[in-house]
Coordinates of C-alpha atoms (C1' of nucleotides) in Angstrom, one line a residue:
Chain A
M1 CA -31.1 37.2 -31.6
T2 CA -31.0 36.1 -35.2
E3 CA -28.6 33.4 -36.4
K4 CA -26.5 36.1 -38.0
E5 CA -26.3 38.1 -34.7
E6 CA -25.4 35.0 -32.7
L7 CA -22.6 34.2 -35.1
E8 CA -21.3 37.8 -35.2
S9 CA -21.4 38.0 -31.4
M10 CA -19.4 34.8 -31.2
C11 CA -16.9 36.1 -33.7
K12 CA -16.4 39.3 -31.6
R13 CA -16.3 37.6 -28.2
R14 CA -13.9 34.8 -29.2
G15 CA -11.6 36.5 -31.6
Y16 CA -12.6 35.7 -35.1
I17 CA -13.7 38.9 -36.8
W18 CA -15.1 42.3 -36.2
Q19 CA -15.3 45.8 -37.6
S20 CA -12.1 47.6 -38.1
S21 CA -11.1 50.7 -36.2
E22 CA -14.0 50.0 -33.8
I23 CA -12.6 52.1 -30.9
Y24 CA -13.0 55.1 -33.2
G25 CA -16.5 54.2 -34.2
G26 CA -15.6 52.0 -37.1
E27 CA -15.5 52.7 -40.8
A28 CA -17.9 51.0 -43.2
G29 CA -16.4 48.3 -45.4
F30 CA -13.4 47.3 -43.3
Y31 CA -13.0 44.3 -41.0
D32 CA -10.2 43.0 -38.8
Y33 CA -9.5 39.3 -38.2
G34 CA -8.6 38.4 -34.6
H35 CA -6.3 35.6 -33.5
L36 CA -8.7 32.9 -34.5
G37 CA -9.9 34.5 -37.7
S38 CA -6.4 35.2 -38.8
Q39 CA -5.5 31.6 -38.3
L40 CA -8.5 30.4 -40.2
L41 CA -7.7 32.8 -43.0
D42 CA -4.2 31.5 -43.2
N43 CA -5.3 27.9 -43.1
W44 CA -7.8 28.5 -45.9
K45 CA -5.1 30.1 -48.1
R46 CA -2.7 27.2 -47.4
E47 CA -5.3 24.6 -48.4
W48 CA -6.3 26.6 -51.4
K49 CA -2.7 26.7 -52.6
N50 CA -2.2 23.0 -51.9
Y51 CA -5.3 22.1 -53.9
F52 CA -5.1 24.4 -56.9
L53 CA -1.4 24.5 -57.4
S54 CA -1.2 20.7 -57.5
L55 CA -3.6 20.5 -60.4
D56 CA -0.7 20.8 -62.8
D57 CA 3.1 20.9 -62.6
N58 CA 3.1 24.2 -64.4
Y59 CA 0.8 26.0 -62.0
H60 CA 2.7 28.5 -59.8
L61 CA 2.2 31.2 -57.2
I62 CA 3.4 34.8 -57.6
Q63 CA 3.3 37.8 -55.3
T64 CA 2.7 41.3 -56.5
P65 CA 2.1 44.9 -55.2
N66 CA -1.4 46.3 -54.4
I67 CA -0.7 49.4 -56.4
H68 CA -0.8 49.6 -60.1
P69 CA 0.4 52.5 -62.2
Y70 CA -2.3 54.3 -64.1
R71 CA -1.5 52.7 -67.5
V72 CA -2.1 49.1 -66.3
L73 CA -5.7 49.8 -65.3
D74 CA -6.2 52.1 -68.3
A75 CA -5.2 49.1 -70.5
S76 CA -7.4 46.7 -68.7
G77 CA -10.4 48.9 -69.2
H78 CA -10.9 49.7 -65.5
V79 CA -10.3 53.5 -65.8
D80 CA -13.2 53.7 -68.3
H81 CA -15.5 50.8 -67.3
F82 CA -15.0 50.8 -63.6
S83 CA -16.4 54.3 -63.3
D84 CA -19.9 55.5 -63.7
V85 CA -21.2 58.9 -64.6
M86 CA -23.6 60.0 -61.8
V87 CA -26.2 62.7 -61.8
R88 CA -27.8 64.1 -58.8
C89 CA -31.3 65.6 -58.4
E90 CA -31.0 69.1 -57.1
Q91 CA -34.4 69.0 -55.6
C92 CA -34.5 65.7 -53.6
G93 CA -30.8 64.7 -53.6
S94 CA -31.2 61.2 -55.1
S95 CA -28.5 60.2 -57.4
F96 CA -28.6 58.0 -60.5
R97 CA -26.4 56.5 -63.1
G98 CA -26.5 58.8 -66.1
D99 CA -26.1 56.1 -68.7
H100 CA -29.1 54.2 -67.2
L101 CA -31.4 57.2 -67.3
I102 CA -30.6 57.6 -71.0
E103 CA -30.9 53.9 -71.7
E104 CA -34.4 53.8 -70.1
E105 CA -35.5 56.7 -72.3
T106 CA -33.9 55.7 -75.6
G107 CA -33.6 52.0 -75.3
E108 CA -30.0 52.2 -76.5
S109 CA -26.8 51.5 -74.6
A110 CA -25.2 54.7 -73.3
E111 CA -22.4 53.1 -71.4
W112 CA -19.8 54.4 -73.8
M113 CA -20.7 58.0 -73.2
D114 CA -18.4 60.3 -71.1
K115 CA -19.4 62.9 -68.6
E116 CA -20.0 65.7 -71.2
E117 CA -21.9 63.5 -73.6
I118 CA -24.2 62.2 -70.9
G119 CA -24.8 65.8 -69.7
G120 CA -25.6 66.9 -73.2
K121 CA -27.9 63.9 -73.9
I122 CA -29.9 64.5 -70.7
K123 CA -30.5 68.1 -71.6
E124 CA -31.4 67.1 -75.2
L125 CA -33.9 64.5 -74.0
G126 CA -35.2 66.9 -71.3
L127 CA -34.9 64.2 -68.5
S128 CA -35.8 65.0 -64.9
C129 CA -35.6 63.1 -61.7
P130 CA -37.7 59.9 -61.7
D131 CA -38.4 60.3 -58.0
C132 CA -39.6 63.8 -57.7
G133 CA -39.3 65.4 -61.2
G134 CA -36.7 67.9 -60.1
P135 CA -33.8 69.1 -62.3
F136 CA -30.4 67.3 -62.5
S137 CA -27.0 68.7 -61.5
D138 CA -24.1 68.5 -64.0
P139 CA -22.9 64.9 -64.2
E140 CA -19.9 63.8 -62.2
D141 CA -17.5 60.8 -62.5
F142 CA -17.6 58.3 -59.8
N143 CA -14.8 55.8 -60.0
M144 CA -14.9 52.7 -57.8
M145 CA -11.1 52.7 -57.8
F146 CA -9.1 54.4 -55.1
G147 CA -6.8 56.8 -56.9
L148 CA -3.3 57.6 -55.6
D149 CA -0.6 60.1 -56.2
L150 CA 2.8 58.5 -56.5
G151 CA 6.0 60.3 -55.6
P152 CA 6.8 63.7 -54.2
T153 CA 5.4 65.8 -57.0
G154 CA 2.1 63.9 -57.2
E155 CA 2.3 63.9 -60.9
K156 CA 2.4 60.2 -61.3
K157 CA -1.0 58.6 -60.9
G158 CA -1.8 55.1 -59.7
F159 CA -4.6 53.1 -58.2
L160 CA -5.1 50.5 -55.5
R161 CA -5.9 47.5 -57.6
P162 CA -9.6 46.7 -57.9
E163 CA -8.8 43.0 -58.6
T164 CA -5.7 40.9 -58.4
A165 CA -6.1 39.5 -62.0
Q166 CA -4.2 42.3 -63.7
S167 CA -1.2 41.7 -61.6
V168 CA -1.0 38.3 -63.1
Y169 CA -1.5 39.3 -66.7
I170 CA 1.3 41.9 -66.6
N171 CA 3.6 39.1 -65.4
F172 CA 2.7 36.6 -68.0
R173 CA 5.6 37.4 -70.4
R174 CA 8.2 37.2 -67.7
E175 CA 6.9 33.9 -66.2
F176 CA 6.3 32.4 -69.6
R177 CA 10.1 32.8 -70.3
A178 CA 11.2 31.9 -66.8
L179 CA 9.2 28.7 -66.9
R180 CA 10.8 27.9 -70.3
K181 CA 7.7 28.5 -72.4
K182 CA 5.7 25.6 -71.2
M183 CA 1.9 25.7 -71.7
P184 CA -0.7 25.6 -70.3
L185 CA 0.7 28.0 -67.7
G186 CA -1.2 28.7 -64.5
L187 CA -0.3 31.7 -62.4
A188 CA -2.0 32.0 -59.0
T189 CA -1.9 34.9 -56.6
I190 CA -3.5 35.7 -53.2
G191 CA -3.7 39.3 -52.3
S192 CA -5.8 42.3 -51.5
A193 CA -8.0 44.3 -53.8
F194 CA -9.8 47.6 -53.2
R195 CA -13.1 49.0 -54.3
N196 CA -14.6 52.3 -53.1
E197 CA -18.1 50.8 -52.6
I198 CA -20.8 53.4 -52.3
S199 CA -22.5 51.7 -49.5
P200 CA -20.7 48.6 -48.2
R201 CA -23.0 46.3 -46.4
Q202 CA -23.5 42.6 -45.6
G203 CA -20.4 42.3 -43.5
V204 CA -17.3 40.8 -45.2
F205 CA -19.3 40.3 -48.4
R206 CA -18.9 43.9 -49.7
M207 CA -15.8 45.4 -48.2
R208 CA -13.7 48.3 -49.5
E209 CA -10.6 46.3 -48.9
F210 CA -10.8 42.5 -49.5
R211 CA -8.8 39.5 -50.5
Q212 CA -8.8 37.5 -53.6
A213 CA -7.2 34.2 -54.5
E214 CA -7.0 33.7 -58.2
M215 CA -5.7 31.1 -60.6
Q216 CA -5.2 32.4 -64.1
I217 CA -4.6 29.7 -66.6
F218 CA -3.1 30.7 -69.9
F219 CA -3.6 28.4 -72.9
V220 CA -4.3 28.5 -76.6
P221 CA -7.6 26.8 -77.1
E222 CA -7.0 25.0 -80.4
I223 CA -3.6 23.7 -79.3
H224 CA -4.0 22.9 -75.6
E225 CA -7.6 21.8 -75.6
E226 CA -6.5 18.2 -75.9
I227 CA -4.6 18.3 -72.6
F228 CA -7.8 19.5 -70.7
E229 CA -9.9 17.0 -72.6
E230 CA -7.9 14.1 -71.2
R231 CA -8.3 15.5 -67.7
Y232 CA -12.0 16.1 -68.3
E233 CA -12.5 12.5 -69.4
M234 CA -11.2 11.4 -66.0
I235 CA -13.8 13.4 -64.1
K236 CA -16.7 13.6 -66.5
D237 CA -18.9 11.3 -64.3
T238 CA -18.5 13.8 -61.4
K239 CA -21.9 15.2 -60.4
V240 CA -22.3 18.9 -59.9
K241 CA -25.3 21.2 -59.2
V242 CA -25.7 23.8 -61.9
K243 CA -28.3 26.5 -62.5
R244 CA -28.2 27.5 -66.2
V245 CA -29.4 30.9 -67.3
D246 CA -32.6 29.4 -68.8
Q247 CA -33.5 27.4 -65.7
D248 CA -35.4 28.3 -62.6
E249 CA -33.8 25.7 -60.4
A250 CA -30.3 24.3 -60.1
V251 CA -30.2 20.7 -61.3
E252 CA -27.9 17.8 -60.4
I253 CA -26.0 16.8 -63.5
K254 CA -22.8 14.9 -64.5
L255 CA -20.2 17.1 -66.1
G256 CA -20.3 14.8 -69.1
E257 CA -23.9 15.6 -69.7
I258 CA -23.3 19.3 -70.2
E259 CA -22.8 19.4 -73.9
D260 CA -22.6 23.1 -74.8
L261 CA -19.5 24.0 -72.7
P262 CA -15.9 23.2 -73.7
P263 CA -14.0 20.5 -71.8
F264 CA -11.4 23.0 -70.5
Y265 CA -14.2 24.9 -68.8
L266 CA -16.0 21.8 -67.4
Y267 CA -12.8 20.3 -66.1
H268 CA -12.2 23.4 -63.9
L269 CA -15.8 23.6 -62.9
G270 CA -15.5 20.1 -61.6
K271 CA -12.3 20.7 -59.8
M272 CA -13.8 23.8 -58.1
Y273 CA -16.8 21.8 -57.0
E274 CA -14.5 19.2 -55.6
F275 CA -12.5 21.9 -53.6
Y276 CA -15.7 22.9 -51.9
T277 CA -16.9 19.4 -51.0
K278 CA -13.6 17.8 -50.2
V279 CA -11.5 20.6 -48.8
M280 CA -14.0 22.9 -47.3
G281 CA -16.2 20.0 -46.2
L282 CA -19.5 21.3 -47.5
S283 CA -22.2 19.0 -48.6
F284 CA -23.2 18.7 -52.2
E285 CA -26.5 20.4 -51.5
E286 CA -24.9 23.5 -50.1
V287 CA -23.0 24.4 -53.2
R288 CA -24.1 25.3 -56.8
F289 CA -22.8 26.9 -59.9
R290 CA -25.0 29.6 -61.4
E291 CA -24.6 30.8 -65.0
L292 CA -24.8 34.6 -65.4
S293 CA -27.0 36.2 -67.9
E294 CA -25.7 38.4 -70.7
D295 CA -26.7 41.5 -68.7
E296 CA -24.9 40.3 -65.6
K297 CA -21.6 39.3 -67.0
A298 CA -18.7 41.5 -68.1
F299 CA -18.4 42.0 -71.8
Y300 CA -15.1 40.2 -72.0
N301 CA -16.3 37.1 -70.3
K302 CA -17.3 34.5 -72.8
I303 CA -18.5 32.0 -70.2
H304 CA -19.2 33.0 -66.6
F305 CA -20.6 30.9 -63.7
D306 CA -20.5 31.9 -60.1
L307 CA -20.1 29.4 -57.4
E308 CA -22.7 30.1 -54.8
I309 CA -23.3 28.8 -51.3
D310 CA -26.6 28.8 -49.4
L311 CA -25.9 30.9 -46.4
D312 CA -28.1 31.3 -43.4
T313 CA -26.6 34.6 -42.3
L314 CA -27.2 36.3 -45.7
G315 CA -30.5 34.7 -46.4
G316 CA -29.8 32.5 -49.4
W317 CA -27.4 31.8 -52.3
E318 CA -24.4 34.1 -52.4
E319 CA -21.5 34.4 -54.8
I320 CA -18.4 33.0 -53.2
S321 CA -16.2 32.3 -56.2
G322 CA -16.3 32.5 -60.0
L323 CA -15.1 30.6 -63.1
H324 CA -14.6 33.0 -66.0
Y325 CA -13.4 32.3 -69.5
R326 CA -11.9 35.7 -70.4
S327 CA -10.7 34.7 -73.9
D328 CA -7.7 36.6 -75.1
Y329 CA -9.1 40.0 -74.0
D330 CA -6.6 40.8 -71.2
L331 CA -3.4 39.9 -72.9
K332 CA -4.5 41.6 -76.1
Q333 CA -5.3 44.8 -74.2
H334 CA -1.9 44.8 -72.5
Q335 CA 0.0 43.9 -75.6
E336 CA -1.6 46.9 -77.4
E337 CA -1.1 49.4 -74.6
S338 CA 2.3 48.4 -73.5
N339 CA 3.7 47.8 -77.0
T340 CA 5.1 44.5 -75.7
K341 CA 4.6 41.3 -77.6
L342 CA 2.5 39.0 -75.4
S343 CA 1.7 36.4 -78.1
I344 CA 3.6 33.1 -78.0
P345 CA 5.2 31.1 -80.8
T346 CA 3.2 28.0 -81.9
E347 CA 3.5 25.7 -84.8
E348 CA 0.6 27.7 -86.4
G349 CA 2.3 31.0 -85.9
R350 CA 2.1 33.5 -83.0
K351 CA -1.0 33.3 -80.8
I352 CA -2.2 35.4 -77.9
P353 CA -3.0 33.0 -75.1
H354 CA -6.5 32.8 -73.7
V355 CA -7.3 32.9 -70.0
I356 CA -9.6 30.9 -67.8
E357 CA -9.8 32.5 -64.4
L358 CA -10.6 30.7 -61.2
S359 CA -11.5 33.5 -58.8
F360 CA -12.1 33.3 -55.1
G361 CA -13.2 35.9 -52.6
V362 CA -11.1 34.8 -49.7
D363 CA -13.1 36.7 -47.0
R364 CA -16.3 35.3 -48.5
N365 CA -14.9 31.8 -48.3
V366 CA -13.9 32.2 -44.7
W367 CA -17.3 33.6 -43.8
A368 CA -19.0 30.7 -45.6
L369 CA -17.0 28.3 -43.5
L370 CA -18.2 30.1 -40.3
D371 CA -21.8 30.3 -41.6
R372 CA -22.1 26.7 -42.6
G373 CA -20.2 25.5 -39.6
F374 CA -22.1 27.4 -36.9
K375 CA -24.4 25.0 -35.1
N376 CA -26.7 26.8 -32.6
G377 CA -29.2 24.3 -31.4
D378 CA -29.2 22.4 -28.1
R379 CA -25.4 22.8 -28.1
T380 CA -23.5 25.6 -29.7
W381 CA -20.5 24.4 -31.8
L382 CA -18.5 25.3 -34.9
D383 CA -18.1 22.6 -37.4
L384 CA -14.8 23.4 -39.2
P385 CA -12.8 20.9 -41.1
V386 CA -9.8 19.8 -39.0
K387 CA -7.3 21.0 -41.6
L388 CA -8.9 24.5 -41.5
T389 CA -9.8 25.0 -37.9
P390 CA -7.7 27.4 -35.8
R391 CA -7.6 24.9 -33.0
Q392 CA -7.1 21.3 -33.9
V393 CA -6.8 20.0 -30.3
A394 CA -7.1 21.3 -26.8
V395 CA -5.8 19.6 -23.6
F396 CA -7.4 19.9 -20.2
P397 CA -7.0 18.5 -16.7
L398 CA -10.3 16.9 -15.5
V399 CA -9.9 18.8 -12.2
R400 CA -7.4 21.3 -10.9
K401 CA -5.6 19.3 -8.3
D402 CA -3.5 16.2 -7.7
G403 CA -1.0 17.0 -10.4
L404 CA -3.5 16.8 -13.3
P405 CA -2.9 20.4 -14.5
E406 CA 0.8 19.8 -14.7
K407 CA 0.4 16.5 -16.5
S408 CA -2.0 18.1 -19.0
R409 CA 0.4 21.0 -19.6
D410 CA 3.2 18.5 -20.4
I411 CA 1.0 16.8 -22.9
Y412 CA -0.1 20.1 -24.5
E413 CA 3.5 21.1 -24.9
S414 CA 4.4 18.0 -26.8
L415 CA 1.3 18.2 -29.0
N416 CA 1.8 21.9 -29.8
R417 CA 4.9 21.0 -31.8
D418 CA 2.9 19.1 -34.4
F419 CA -0.6 20.5 -34.1
R420 CA -2.4 23.8 -33.5
A421 CA -3.0 23.0 -29.9
H422 CA -4.5 24.9 -26.9
W423 CA -4.4 24.4 -23.1
E424 CA -6.6 25.7 -20.4
K425 CA -7.5 24.8 -16.8
S426 CA -10.0 27.5 -15.6
G427 CA -13.6 26.6 -15.0
S428 CA -15.1 23.2 -14.9
I429 CA -14.4 20.5 -17.5
G430 CA -17.9 21.0 -19.0
K431 CA -17.2 24.7 -19.4
R432 CA -14.0 24.0 -21.2
Y433 CA -15.7 21.7 -23.6
A434 CA -18.3 24.3 -24.2
R435 CA -15.8 27.1 -24.8
N436 CA -13.9 25.0 -27.3
D437 CA -17.0 23.7 -29.0
E438 CA -17.9 27.3 -29.7
V439 CA -14.7 28.1 -31.5
G440 CA -14.4 24.9 -33.4
T441 CA -11.7 23.0 -31.5
R442 CA -11.9 19.6 -33.2
Y443 CA -10.5 17.3 -30.5
C444 CA -10.4 17.7 -26.7
V445 CA -7.8 15.6 -24.8
T446 CA -8.6 15.2 -21.1
V447 CA -6.2 14.1 -18.4
D448 CA -8.0 12.3 -15.6
Y449 CA -7.1 10.1 -12.7
D450 CA -6.6 7.1 -15.0
T451 CA -3.9 9.0 -16.8
M452 CA -1.9 9.2 -13.6
E453 CA -2.2 5.4 -13.3
D454 CA -1.8 4.1 -16.8
D455 CA -0.8 7.0 -18.9
S456 CA -3.9 7.0 -21.0
V457 CA -6.1 10.0 -22.0
T458 CA -9.5 10.5 -23.5
I459 CA -10.0 12.2 -26.9
R460 CA -13.4 13.8 -27.5
D461 CA -14.8 14.5 -30.9
I462 CA -16.5 17.8 -31.3
E463 CA -19.3 16.5 -33.6
T464 CA -20.5 13.6 -31.5
T465 CA -19.0 14.5 -28.1
E466 CA -18.1 10.8 -27.9
Q467 CA -14.7 9.8 -26.4
I468 CA -12.0 7.3 -27.0
R469 CA -9.3 6.4 -24.6
V470 CA -5.8 6.1 -25.9
P471 CA -2.2 5.8 -24.6
V472 CA -0.4 9.1 -24.3
N473 CA 2.4 7.7 -26.3
D474 CA 0.1 7.1 -29.3
L475 CA -1.6 10.5 -29.1
T476 CA 0.5 12.2 -31.8
M477 CA 0.1 9.3 -34.2
I478 CA -3.6 9.0 -33.6
L479 CA -4.3 12.7 -34.0
R480 CA -2.2 12.7 -37.2
R481 CA -4.3 9.8 -38.6
L482 CA -7.5 11.6 -37.7
I483 CA -6.4 14.8 -39.3
E484 CA -5.1 13.1 -42.4
R485 CA -8.4 11.1 -42.5
E486 CA -6.4 7.8 -42.6
K487 CA -8.8 6.6 -39.9
S488 CA -12.1 8.0 -38.7
F489 CA -13.1 8.7 -35.1
E490 CA -15.9 6.1 -35.5
Q491 CA -13.4 3.5 -36.5
Y492 CA -11.4 4.1 -33.3
M493 CA -14.6 3.9 -31.3
E494 CA -15.6 0.6 -32.8
E495 CA -12.2 -0.8 -32.0
Q496 CA -12.7 0.0 -28.3
D497 CA -16.0 -1.8 -28.1
Chain B
rG1 C1' -25.4 58.5 -51.6
rC2 C1' -31.1 59.2 -50.2
rG3 C1' -35.1 57.9 -46.6
rG4 C1' -36.7 55.3 -42.0
rC5 C1' -35.2 52.9 -37.4
rU6 C1' -31.3 52.1 -33.9
rG7 C1' -26.6 52.9 -30.8
rU8 C1' -25.8 51.6 -22.6
rG9 C1' -19.2 47.1 -19.6
rG10 C1' -16.4 41.9 -23.8
rU11 C1' -21.8 40.0 -25.2
rC12 C1' -27.2 40.6 -24.6
rU13 C1' -30.1 44.1 -22.3
rA14 C1' -33.2 47.5 -18.1
rG15 C1' -33.4 52.7 -17.6
rA16 C1' -35.0 57.4 -22.1
rC17 C1' -41.4 59.0 -23.6
rU18 C1' -42.0 62.2 -18.0
rG19 C1' -33.9 65.1 -17.2
rG20 C1' -32.5 64.6 -10.7
rU21 C1' -29.4 59.0 -5.3
rU22 C1' -23.8 55.3 -6.5
rA23 C1' -26.7 53.5 -14.4
rG24 C1' -29.5 47.8 -12.6
rG25 C1' -29.5 42.6 -14.4
rA26 C1' -27.9 38.2 -17.1
rC27 C1' -24.0 35.9 -19.5
rC28 C1' -18.8 36.2 -20.4
rC29 C1' -13.9 37.2 -18.6
rA30 C1' -10.0 37.0 -14.4
rA31 C1' -8.3 35.3 -9.4
rG32 C1' -9.6 31.8 -5.6
rC33 C1' -12.5 27.8 -3.3
rU34 C1' -15.0 23.5 -4.9
rU35 C1' -15.4 19.6 -8.6
rC36 C1' -13.5 12.0 -11.0
rC37 C1' -16.3 14.2 -17.9
rC38 C1' -20.0 18.0 -20.9
rA39 C1' -21.6 25.9 -19.6
rA40 C1' -23.0 23.1 -11.4
rG41 C1' -22.1 26.1 -7.0
rC42 C1' -19.7 29.9 -3.7
rU43 C1' -16.4 34.3 -2.8
rU44 C1' -13.9 38.4 -4.9
rG45 C1' -12.6 41.4 -9.0
rU46 C1' -12.0 44.2 -13.9
rG47 C1' -15.1 46.8 -17.1
rG48 C1' -20.1 50.8 -19.8
rC49 C1' -24.1 55.4 -21.5
rC50 C1' -20.9 55.8 -30.0
rC51 C1' -18.3 60.8 -30.9
rG52 C1' -18.6 66.3 -30.7
rG53 C1' -21.5 70.5 -29.6
rG54 C1' -25.9 72.9 -27.4
rU55 C1' -30.1 73.6 -23.8
rU56 C1' -30.3 73.3 -18.3
rC57 C1' -28.7 74.4 -11.5
rA58 C1' -28.5 69.2 -13.5
rA59 C1' -28.2 65.1 -19.7
rA60 C1' -27.6 57.9 -20.8
rU61 C1' -32.4 60.7 -21.1
rC62 C1' -34.1 66.7 -24.6
rC63 C1' -32.0 69.5 -29.3
rC64 C1' -28.3 69.9 -33.5
rG65 C1' -24.1 67.8 -36.2
rG66 C1' -21.0 63.6 -37.1
rC67 C1' -19.9 58.3 -37.2
rA68 C1' -21.5 53.3 -37.3
rG69 C1' -25.3 49.3 -37.7
rC70 C1' -30.0 47.4 -39.7
rC71 C1' -34.1 47.8 -43.4
rG72 C1' -35.9 50.0 -48.2
rC73 C1' -34.1 52.6 -52.7
rA74 C1' -29.9 53.3 -55.6
rC75 C1' -25.1 51.1 -56.5
rC76 C1' -22.2 46.3 -56.9
rA77 C1' -17.5 46.9 -65.1

RNA sequence: GCGGCUGUGGUCUAGACUGGUUAGGACCCAAGCUUCCCAAGCUUGUGGCCCGGGUUCAAAUCCCGGCAGCCGCACCA
């Protein structure tokens, strides 16, 4: 089996993640998280919130519906731009994007054209199927958004949102007032988004329903730049790995050495990098930022880097998150379409705030954790940071007799109040270690015959399989220190020698 | 969405070409025995031919349709 198959098998067998509706044969583009996956997902969200909301006093979380009325997505440009005009070859059945066919022929952009215009232009140019030369059918709209009829008459139209960002923009005005007009203002949200992908593949990387965690930061560049500059100064020696659009390889560089990007952008780039190395526990080498070319990036993004992680299961660097400078495009659009003033008063008159967006694919982040953590050599184990892992500690009896199971159960119950704990007694001790290695249980506490004598237990570290012996009374304190990284397992080991 | 390949207990698979005993194995899981630290062993047990239709005395096996997965193309503002 390939690495990917091994990991998928583990995820199904042990309760992380699998295809949705599987007893009915499944449906492409939908996945369910089991008891472990769901816990990992929750933990990731919690750590994400802890990290990004604490970047500034004025960064906050909001919660919004998955459904937008038609006008929101019309204003944002999704009704026009998120759809493509497709034409189908009547002879061989292949389908193509109409605007692309025209662009190839004329060399000019045809993205602005609607269904009728594209149909007319194709006839005018006498285009035929590039595959077989057959004639084209009439063009049809294909929109990546799931449309909805709202209410009993079905006359009101809406969509499942294709991104969470718009939910935040339409709440800017309310929150700006509620938060007493302080700027910069950061509004984060974690929620689901929906895209009717033509052919979803690559597991959780292209789903029809997926989760996003986004931090939208509103600011007026010429006024608030200073604030970010100060923060940037503090981290400008931070090293990151960046692949610019004109480079073949990512290079290691200090933030301060990147001269053509504004401090507010570099500051957040540095902070995102830090999230991946410090919170998600990835090594510097496994993460990079890649700048998107003009062709790749959306027209409203002035600066766009994707954060990519080198994944074994997907064969290389994959987009996990993004940092987008969206300028004032979004608020301007909504101001115009809603006839609501979204500019803010400044000493230099009213200004429409700009947005820098920190955007994270939650499912992709979770999969990246599983991919990078999955070790399948001599021993199979899952290396998840202790703050993120679904099981922080497991408690076992060494053997199933002489009161050890009961003792271990007592210890488990006391630990379960403070940690994500687990208890089991079936099989042999080795088997229990192996089972817990596979799902990423960080520490295994074993009750043995010494425990019955002197009330001490062993703690085993998943990474090294080494053990330390500690008093039961100190267990909670020691585990807490290990989890909070106040003291490392190695330090405890040294103390014992 | 197009083309190719594939679909057997929870997982991985044998069987299919050449239709015919009770669909076999390994691992996992559960219960028990055993066991003083890294998937030991023994006993017992649960559980399966992707779905629907057709051909046939008889279908996991052949045919048609659907669904899903993988690969290629296309798509991924």
